[in-house]
mmCIF file with all atom_site columns, C-alpha atoms in Angstrom:
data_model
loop_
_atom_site.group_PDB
_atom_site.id
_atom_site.type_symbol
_atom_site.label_atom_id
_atom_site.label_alt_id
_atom_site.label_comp_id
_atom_site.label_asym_id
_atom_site.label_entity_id
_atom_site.label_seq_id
_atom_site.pdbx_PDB_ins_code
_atom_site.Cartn_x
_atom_site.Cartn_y
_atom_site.Cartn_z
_atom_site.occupancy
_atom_site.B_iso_or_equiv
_atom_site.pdbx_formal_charge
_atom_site.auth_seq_id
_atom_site.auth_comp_id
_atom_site.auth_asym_id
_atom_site.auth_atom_id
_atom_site.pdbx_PDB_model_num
ATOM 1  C CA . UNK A 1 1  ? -44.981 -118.162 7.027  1.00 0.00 ? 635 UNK A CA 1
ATOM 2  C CA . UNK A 1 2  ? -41.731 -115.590 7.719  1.00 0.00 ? 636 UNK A CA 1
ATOM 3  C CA . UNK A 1 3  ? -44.265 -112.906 9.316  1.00 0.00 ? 637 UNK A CA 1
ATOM 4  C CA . UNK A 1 4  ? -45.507 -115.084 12.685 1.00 0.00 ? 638 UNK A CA 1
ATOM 5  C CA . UNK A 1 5  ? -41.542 -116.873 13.147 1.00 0.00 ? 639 UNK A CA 1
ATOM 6  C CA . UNK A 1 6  ? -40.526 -113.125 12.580 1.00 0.00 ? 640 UNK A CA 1
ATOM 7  C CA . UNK A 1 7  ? -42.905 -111.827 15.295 1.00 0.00 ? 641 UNK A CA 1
ATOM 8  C CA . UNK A 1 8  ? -41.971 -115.049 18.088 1.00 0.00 ? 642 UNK A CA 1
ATOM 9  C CA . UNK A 1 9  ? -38.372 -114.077 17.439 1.00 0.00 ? 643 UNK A CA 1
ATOM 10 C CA . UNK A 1 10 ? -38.415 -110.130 18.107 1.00 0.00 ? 644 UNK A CA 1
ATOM 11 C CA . UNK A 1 11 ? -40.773 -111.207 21.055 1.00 0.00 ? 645 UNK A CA 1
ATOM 12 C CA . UNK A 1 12 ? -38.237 -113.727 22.372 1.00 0.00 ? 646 UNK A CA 1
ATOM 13 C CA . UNK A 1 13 ? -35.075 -111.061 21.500 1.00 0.00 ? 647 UNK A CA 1
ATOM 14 C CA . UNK A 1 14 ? -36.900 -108.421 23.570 1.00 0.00 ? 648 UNK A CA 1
ATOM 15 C CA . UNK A 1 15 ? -37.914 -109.836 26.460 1.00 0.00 ? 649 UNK A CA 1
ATOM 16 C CA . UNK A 1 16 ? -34.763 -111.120 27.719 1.00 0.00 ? 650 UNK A CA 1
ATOM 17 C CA . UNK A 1 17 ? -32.938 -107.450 26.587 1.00 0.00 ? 651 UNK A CA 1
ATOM 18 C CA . UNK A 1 18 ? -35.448 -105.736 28.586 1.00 0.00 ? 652 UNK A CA 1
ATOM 19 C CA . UNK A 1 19 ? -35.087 -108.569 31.878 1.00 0.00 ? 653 UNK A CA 1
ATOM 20 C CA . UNK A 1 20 ? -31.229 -108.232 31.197 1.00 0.00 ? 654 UNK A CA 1
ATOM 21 C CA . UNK A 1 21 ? -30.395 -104.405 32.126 1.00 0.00 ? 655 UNK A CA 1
ATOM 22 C CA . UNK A 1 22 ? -26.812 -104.933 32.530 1.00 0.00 ? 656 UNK A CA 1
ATOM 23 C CA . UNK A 1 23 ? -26.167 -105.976 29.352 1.00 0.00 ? 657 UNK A CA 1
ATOM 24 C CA . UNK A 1 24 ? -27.355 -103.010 27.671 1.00 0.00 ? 658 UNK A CA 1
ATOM 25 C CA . UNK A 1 25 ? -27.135 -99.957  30.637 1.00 0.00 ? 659 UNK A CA 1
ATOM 26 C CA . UNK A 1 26 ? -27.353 -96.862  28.535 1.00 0.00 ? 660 UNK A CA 1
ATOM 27 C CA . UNK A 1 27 ? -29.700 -96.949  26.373 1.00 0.00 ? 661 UNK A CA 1
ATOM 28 C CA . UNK A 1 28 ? -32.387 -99.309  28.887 1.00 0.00 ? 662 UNK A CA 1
ATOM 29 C CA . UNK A 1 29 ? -31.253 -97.153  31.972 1.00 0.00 ? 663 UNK A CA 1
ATOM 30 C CA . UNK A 1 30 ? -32.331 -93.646  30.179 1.00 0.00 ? 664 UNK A CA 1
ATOM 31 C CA . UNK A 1 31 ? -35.626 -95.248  28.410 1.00 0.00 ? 665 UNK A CA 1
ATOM 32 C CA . UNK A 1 32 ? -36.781 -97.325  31.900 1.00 0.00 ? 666 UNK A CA 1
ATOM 33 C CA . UNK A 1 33 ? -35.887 -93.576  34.139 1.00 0.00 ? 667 UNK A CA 1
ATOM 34 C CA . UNK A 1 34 ? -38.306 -91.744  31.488 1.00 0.00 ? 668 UNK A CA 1
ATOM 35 C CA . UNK A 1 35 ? -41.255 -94.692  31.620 1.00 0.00 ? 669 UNK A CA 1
ATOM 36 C CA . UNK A 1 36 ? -40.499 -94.298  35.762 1.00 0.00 ? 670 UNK A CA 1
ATOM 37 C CA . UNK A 1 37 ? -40.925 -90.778  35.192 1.00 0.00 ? 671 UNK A CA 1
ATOM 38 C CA . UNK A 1 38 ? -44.003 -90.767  33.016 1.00 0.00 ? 672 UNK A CA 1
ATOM 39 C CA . UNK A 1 39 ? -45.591 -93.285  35.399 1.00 0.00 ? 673 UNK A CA 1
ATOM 40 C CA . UNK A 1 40 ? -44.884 -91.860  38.250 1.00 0.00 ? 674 UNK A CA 1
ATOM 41 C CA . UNK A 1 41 ? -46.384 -88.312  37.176 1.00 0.00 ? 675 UNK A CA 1
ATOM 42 C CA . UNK A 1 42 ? -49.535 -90.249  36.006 1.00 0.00 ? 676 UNK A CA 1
ATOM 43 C CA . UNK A 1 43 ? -49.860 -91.559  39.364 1.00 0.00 ? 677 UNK A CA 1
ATOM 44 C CA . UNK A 1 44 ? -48.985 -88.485  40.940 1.00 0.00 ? 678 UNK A CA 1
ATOM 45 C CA . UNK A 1 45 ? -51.945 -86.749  38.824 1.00 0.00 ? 679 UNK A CA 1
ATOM 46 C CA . UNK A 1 46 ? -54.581 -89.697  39.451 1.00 0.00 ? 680 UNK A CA 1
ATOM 47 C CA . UNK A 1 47 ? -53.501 -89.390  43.455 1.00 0.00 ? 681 UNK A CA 1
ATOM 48 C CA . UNK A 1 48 ? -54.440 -85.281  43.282 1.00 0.00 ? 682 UNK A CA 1
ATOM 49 C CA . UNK A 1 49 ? -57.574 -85.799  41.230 1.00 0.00 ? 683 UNK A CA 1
ATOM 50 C CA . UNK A 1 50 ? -58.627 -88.493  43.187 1.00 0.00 ? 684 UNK A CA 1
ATOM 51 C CA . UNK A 1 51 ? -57.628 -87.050  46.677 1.00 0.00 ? 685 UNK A CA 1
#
């Protein structure tokens, strides 16, 4: 019964951190520049290949 509540709370808690940047700059900023990053690289690659 605690392990599905458990899972519909982190899922509510980490939604609204990850919407909310300004509450938490550092440590959101640096991990949402690196997924930019990543992504952008992957698309970068896929545009060569593909081009």
């Amino acid at each position: 019964m605690d392990n599905p509540k458990r899972a519909r709370s982190w899922k509510r808690r980490i939604q609204p951190r990850v919407g909310l940047k300004a509450v938490e700059p550092v440590p959101y900023s640096t991990r949402s520049l690196g997924c930019r990053l990543i992504r952008a690289r992957s698309s970068l690659a896929l545009l060569k290949t593909n081009g």
